[in-house]
Amino acid sequence: DVNATANFLFSQSGANVTFSASSIPRSLILSGALQALDGSSMTFNSPSANMQAAGLNLGSGSNISLNSSTTAIVNQISVGTAAGGMNTLIVTGSGLIGSASNTLNRIGVAANSPGTMTIRNNSLADLNDNAGSVLRIAGSAINSTGFVNIETGSRLDAANITVGTPLSAGFTNSDGTMTISGINSQVNQLGASTLQVGGIAGSSSDGRINLNSGSFTSGTGLTTINELGTVQINGGIWNANGNMTVHGSVSQGSGEFNFASGRTLQIEN
């Protein structure tokens, strides 16, 4: 086991770090953040491993993989904090849990620093610690790009979600995408959470959600599809539990759209 009181554990300058063990559960506990920078990679392969940290940060073309029943408990996730290539967080057959209240988790944080978070192979990403938490996919800076993929029977639980929606008017040219695919793959929003997809006209900021199979269940708060936002229901089931305002595009192929009773769908072009 490693119990570090240092503020950060770094992997940088192209380093490759692997945490592995036998069948005995092991723990990595940090009082600060776990950071992968400058093209480095970190891989957790220990069966039944536990990792706790104040943050999980990736920048400058780096990767972190959580494999083999690893459980990671972190206060905040930031993927793509510095320019230098694609940054990737992969959760495979493991669990990722956000433990702090009112947390902002960001995928595609800085300008020209794309970020991807992929949850696959029956994994769970539980980021809905309370109703004040936000998962922001791109939109945190000008020229920000973010991707979130939920695959092969995995589940993402979150509170408020923005996809390609700029945090402020100056953060133009954002591009965010969420894709759900695979039988029993799910995205679930907590309580009265809200959803925003895309930017307003003139922001040059695109956002899209592709539901290919599985399900997306919104919160009871407002869902807003802005002028540059797209929801594509190619398969699976979209459960809309709150009011919905559409300025952009919502299209349905072979999928199913369920709208909760007593809610309002407002279409504005």
Short mmCIF file of C-alpha atoms in Angstrom, two decimals:
data_model
loop_
_atom_site.label_atom_id
_atom_site.label_comp_id
_atom_site.label_asym_id
_atom_site.label_seq_id
_atom_site.Cartn_x
_atom_site.Cartn_y
_atom_site.Cartn_z
CA ASP A 1 0.00 0.00 0.00
CA VAL A 2 1.04 3.61 -0.57
CA ASN A 3 -0.22 6.34 1.72
CA ALA A 4 1.33 9.61 0.59
CA THR A 5 0.96 12.87 2.45
CA ALA A 6 2.58 14.79 -0.41
CA ASN A 7 0.30 17.11 -2.30
CA PHE A 8 0.72 15.45 -5.70
CA LEU A 9 1.90 12.30 -7.39
CA PHE A 10 3.31 13.21 -10.80
CA SER A 11 4.01 11.24 -13.91
CA GLN A 12 5.59 13.43 -16.57
CA SER A 13 8.11 13.81 -19.40
CA GLY A 14 6.86 10.73 -21.23
CA ALA A 15 7.11 8.41 -18.23
CA ASN A 16 5.05 5.21 -18.10
CA VAL A 17 3.93 4.17 -14.61
CA THR A 18 2.06 0.93 -13.84
CA PHE A 19 0.50 0.01 -10.51
CA SER A 20 0.00 -3.73 -10.26
CA ALA A 21 -0.13 -6.42 -7.60
CA SER A 22 -1.16 -10.00 -6.95
CA SER A 23 -4.65 -10.93 -5.82
CA ILE A 24 -4.14 -9.02 -2.57
CA PRO A 25 -6.05 -5.69 -2.59
CA ARG A 26 -3.77 -2.65 -2.54
CA SER A 27 -4.40 1.06 -1.92
CA LEU A 28 -2.92 4.32 -3.17
CA ILE A 29 -4.08 7.23 -1.02
CA LEU A 30 -3.03 10.81 -1.80
CA SER A 31 -3.89 13.99 0.05
CA GLY A 32 -3.42 15.93 -3.20
CA ALA A 33 -3.97 15.27 -6.89
CA LEU A 34 -2.80 12.49 -9.16
CA GLN A 35 -1.39 14.12 -12.29
CA ALA A 36 -0.21 12.76 -15.65
CA LEU A 37 1.56 15.38 -17.76
CA ASP A 38 3.84 15.82 -20.79
CA GLY A 39 2.89 12.69 -22.73
CA SER A 40 3.09 10.34 -19.75
CA SER A 41 0.80 7.43 -18.86
CA MET A 42 -0.42 5.75 -15.70
CA THR A 43 -2.04 2.32 -15.60
CA PHE A 44 -3.75 0.69 -12.63
CA ASN A 45 -3.92 -3.10 -13.06
CA SER A 46 -4.15 -4.30 -9.49
CA PRO A 47 -7.23 -6.45 -8.82
CA SER A 48 -9.49 -4.85 -6.22
CA ALA A 49 -7.17 -1.85 -5.95
CA ASN A 50 -8.32 1.34 -4.26
CA MET A 51 -7.08 4.78 -5.25
CA GLN A 52 -8.06 7.99 -3.46
CA ALA A 53 -6.93 11.48 -4.45
CA ALA A 54 -8.06 15.08 -4.28
CA GLY A 55 -8.00 15.29 -8.06
CA LEU A 56 -7.33 13.36 -11.25
CA ASN A 57 -5.60 15.64 -13.76
CA LEU A 58 -4.31 14.93 -17.28
CA GLY A 59 -2.51 17.35 -19.60
CA SER A 60 -0.10 17.66 -22.53
CA GLY A 61 -1.07 14.42 -24.28
CA SER A 62 -1.24 12.03 -21.30
CA ASN A 63 -3.26 8.94 -20.37
CA ILE A 64 -4.62 7.29 -17.24
CA SER A 65 -6.21 3.81 -17.36
CA LEU A 66 -8.17 2.24 -14.51
CA ASN A 67 -8.38 -1.51 -15.12
CA SER A 68 -9.13 -4.79 -13.35
CA SER A 69 -11.70 -3.80 -10.74
CA THR A 70 -9.85 -0.68 -9.61
CA THR A 71 -11.95 1.75 -7.57
CA ALA A 72 -10.88 5.39 -7.84
CA ILE A 73 -12.40 7.93 -5.45
CA VAL A 74 -11.51 11.49 -6.42
CA ASN A 75 -12.80 14.96 -5.61
CA GLN A 76 -12.43 16.37 -9.11
CA ILE A 77 -11.61 15.21 -12.65
CA SER A 78 -9.85 17.40 -15.22
CA VAL A 79 -8.88 15.83 -18.56
CA GLY A 80 -7.00 18.11 -20.94
CA THR A 81 -5.45 20.76 -18.71
CA ALA A 82 -2.56 21.80 -20.99
CA ALA A 83 -1.95 21.78 -24.74
CA GLY A 84 0.15 19.03 -26.29
CA GLY A 85 -2.07 16.30 -27.76
CA MET A 86 -5.07 14.15 -26.87
CA ASN A 87 -5.54 13.33 -23.17
CA THR A 88 -7.39 10.13 -22.31
CA LEU A 89 -8.98 8.71 -19.18
CA ILE A 90 -10.16 5.11 -19.64
CA VAL A 91 -12.17 3.17 -17.07
CA THR A 92 -12.40 -0.54 -17.94
CA GLY A 93 -14.25 -2.96 -15.66
CA SER A 94 -13.72 -0.56 -12.77
CA GLY A 95 -15.34 2.20 -10.74
CA LEU A 96 -14.79 5.96 -10.74
CA ILE A 97 -16.47 7.86 -7.93
CA GLY A 98 -16.65 11.61 -7.39
CA SER A 99 -16.62 12.27 -3.67
CA ALA A 100 -16.82 16.07 -3.29
CA SER A 101 -19.93 18.25 -3.19
CA ASN A 102 -20.58 20.90 -5.86
CA THR A 103 -17.74 19.53 -7.98
CA LEU A 104 -16.89 20.70 -11.49
CA ASN A 105 -15.61 17.74 -13.55
CA ARG A 106 -14.20 18.86 -16.90
CA ILE A 107 -13.36 16.91 -20.05
CA GLY A 108 -11.49 19.15 -22.49
CA VAL A 109 -10.36 21.91 -20.15
CA ALA A 110 -7.76 24.14 -21.79
CA ALA A 111 -7.42 25.60 -25.26
CA ASN A 112 -6.04 23.12 -27.82
CA SER A 113 -5.91 20.36 -25.20
CA PRO A 114 -8.57 17.80 -26.22
CA GLY A 115 -9.77 15.35 -23.60
CA THR A 116 -11.57 12.01 -23.74
CA MET A 117 -13.19 9.99 -20.97
CA THR A 118 -14.26 6.46 -21.92
CA ILE A 119 -16.26 4.26 -19.53
CA ARG A 120 -16.48 0.68 -20.81
CA ASN A 121 -16.90 -3.01 -20.01
CA ASN A 122 -19.55 -2.76 -17.28
CA SER A 123 -17.83 0.08 -15.43
CA LEU A 124 -19.48 2.69 -13.24
CA ALA A 125 -18.64 6.40 -13.18
CA ASP A 126 -20.62 7.92 -10.31
CA LEU A 127 -20.14 11.69 -10.51
CA ASN A 128 -23.45 12.80 -9.01
CA ASP A 129 -22.37 13.52 -5.44
CA ASN A 130 -25.03 16.23 -5.14
CA ALA A 131 -27.26 18.48 -7.23
CA GLY A 132 -24.60 21.20 -7.46
CA SER A 133 -22.07 19.07 -9.32
CA VAL A 134 -21.38 19.66 -13.03
CA LEU A 135 -19.90 17.52 -15.79
CA ARG A 136 -18.65 19.95 -18.45
CA ILE A 137 -17.62 18.46 -21.79
CA ALA A 138 -15.63 21.23 -23.56
CA GLY A 139 -16.64 24.86 -23.13
CA SER A 140 -14.15 25.68 -20.34
CA ALA A 141 -11.89 27.72 -22.65
CA ILE A 142 -11.65 28.96 -26.22
CA ASN A 143 -10.87 26.14 -28.69
CA SER A 144 -11.68 23.42 -26.15
CA THR A 145 -12.64 19.90 -27.25
CA GLY A 146 -14.07 17.07 -25.15
CA PHE A 147 -15.46 13.56 -25.70
CA VAL A 148 -17.26 11.25 -23.28
CA ASN A 149 -18.00 7.67 -24.35
CA ILE A 150 -20.20 5.26 -22.39
CA GLU A 151 -19.80 1.75 -23.81
CA THR A 152 -20.50 -1.97 -23.40
CA GLY A 153 -22.92 -2.02 -20.49
CA SER A 154 -21.33 0.79 -18.48
CA ARG A 155 -23.10 3.53 -16.52
CA LEU A 156 -22.49 7.21 -15.94
CA ASP A 157 -24.38 8.89 -13.11
CA ALA A 158 -24.09 12.67 -13.09
CA ALA A 159 -25.85 15.80 -11.94
CA ASN A 160 -25.82 18.79 -14.31
CA ILE A 161 -24.25 18.19 -17.74
CA THR A 162 -23.10 20.62 -20.43
CA VAL A 163 -21.91 19.37 -23.81
CA GLY A 164 -20.06 21.89 -25.96
CA THR A 165 -21.75 24.84 -24.21
CA PRO A 166 -19.28 27.68 -23.53
CA LEU A 167 -18.93 28.72 -19.90
CA SER A 168 -18.76 32.35 -21.03
CA ALA A 169 -19.28 34.27 -24.26
CA GLY A 170 -15.56 34.53 -24.96
CA PHE A 171 -14.99 30.75 -24.94
CA THR A 172 -15.83 30.26 -28.61
CA ASN A 173 -14.97 27.30 -30.87
CA SER A 174 -15.82 24.67 -28.28
CA ASP A 175 -16.68 21.17 -29.48
CA GLY A 176 -18.20 18.57 -27.15
CA THR A 177 -19.55 15.09 -27.84
CA MET A 178 -21.18 12.42 -25.68
CA THR A 179 -21.79 8.97 -27.19
CA ILE A 180 -23.72 6.12 -25.55
CA SER A 181 -23.43 2.69 -27.17
CA GLY A 182 -23.80 -0.95 -26.17
CA ILE A 183 -26.63 -2.92 -24.61
CA ASN A 184 -27.47 -1.68 -21.09
CA SER A 185 -25.13 1.31 -21.31
CA GLN A 186 -26.67 4.19 -19.38
CA VAL A 187 -26.39 7.88 -18.58
CA ASN A 188 -28.53 8.95 -15.62
CA GLN A 189 -28.93 12.47 -14.27
CA LEU A 190 -29.63 13.15 -10.60
CA GLY A 191 -32.88 14.73 -9.36
CA ALA A 192 -33.57 18.20 -10.74
CA SER A 193 -30.34 18.32 -12.77
CA THR A 194 -30.18 20.29 -16.01
CA LEU A 195 -28.74 19.48 -19.44
CA GLN A 196 -27.33 21.91 -22.01
CA VAL A 197 -26.14 20.87 -25.45
CA GLY A 198 -24.23 23.15 -27.84
CA GLY A 199 -23.71 26.89 -27.94
CA ILE A 200 -25.95 29.71 -29.01
CA ALA A 201 -25.85 31.10 -32.54
CA GLY A 202 -22.61 32.93 -33.21
CA SER A 203 -20.59 31.07 -30.58
CA SER A 204 -19.05 28.63 -33.10
CA SER A 205 -19.44 25.99 -30.36
CA ASP A 206 -20.94 22.64 -31.28
CA GLY A 207 -22.36 20.06 -28.91
CA ARG A 208 -23.89 16.70 -29.66
CA ILE A 209 -25.22 13.64 -27.88
CA ASN A 210 -25.32 10.42 -29.89
CA LEU A 211 -27.52 7.75 -28.35
CA ASN A 212 -26.80 4.61 -30.39
CA SER A 213 -28.09 2.06 -27.87
CA GLY A 214 -28.67 1.84 -24.14
CA SER A 215 -30.41 4.78 -22.48
CA PHE A 216 -30.16 8.43 -21.49
CA THR A 217 -32.34 9.57 -18.58
CA SER A 218 -32.45 13.30 -17.92
CA GLY A 219 -33.08 15.01 -14.61
CA THR A 220 -36.30 16.87 -13.88
CA GLY A 221 -34.56 20.21 -14.53
CA LEU A 222 -34.59 21.99 -17.87
CA THR A 223 -33.00 20.41 -20.94
CA THR A 224 -31.82 23.04 -23.44
CA ILE A 225 -30.67 22.16 -26.94
CA ASN A 226 -29.09 25.38 -28.16
CA GLU A 227 -28.83 26.53 -31.78
CA LEU A 228 -25.56 24.63 -32.29
CA GLY A 229 -26.67 21.58 -30.31
CA THR A 230 -27.73 18.19 -31.66
CA VAL A 231 -29.30 15.14 -30.06
CA GLN A 232 -29.30 12.08 -32.30
CA ILE A 233 -31.38 9.13 -31.06
CA ASN A 234 -30.13 6.38 -33.35
CA GLY A 235 -31.21 3.59 -31.01
CA GLY A 236 -31.88 2.93 -27.36
CA ILE A 237 -34.25 4.93 -25.15
CA TRP A 238 -34.20 8.63 -24.28
CA ASN A 239 -36.17 9.36 -21.10
CA ALA A 240 -36.96 13.08 -20.78
CA ASN A 241 -38.05 13.79 -17.20
CA GLY A 242 -37.97 17.59 -17.33
CA ASN A 243 -39.13 20.41 -19.56
CA MET A 244 -37.26 20.65 -22.84
CA THR A 245 -36.45 23.68 -25.01
CA VAL A 246 -35.08 22.98 -28.49
CA HIS A 247 -33.38 25.70 -30.57
CA GLY A 248 -31.16 23.20 -32.38
CA SER A 249 -31.82 19.67 -33.58
CA VAL A 250 -33.33 16.53 -32.05
CA SER A 251 -33.68 13.61 -34.46
CA GLN A 252 -34.97 10.12 -33.86
CA GLY A 253 -34.05 7.06 -35.88
CA SER A 254 -34.84 3.58 -34.58
CA GLY A 255 -34.60 4.70 -30.96
CA GLU A 256 -37.39 5.51 -28.52
CA PHE A 257 -38.22 8.91 -27.01
CA ASN A 258 -40.19 8.94 -23.74
CA PHE A 259 -41.48 12.26 -22.43
CA ALA A 260 -42.68 12.42 -18.84
CA SER A 261 -46.28 13.45 -18.32
CA GLY A 262 -46.96 17.04 -17.32
CA ARG A 263 -43.75 18.33 -18.94
CA THR A 264 -43.40 20.89 -21.73
CA LEU A 265 -41.57 20.58 -25.04
CA GLN A 266 -40.86 24.00 -26.56
CA ILE A 267 -39.41 24.22 -30.07
CA GLU A 268 -37.95 27.58 -31.14
CA ASN A 269 -36.21 28.25 -34.45
#
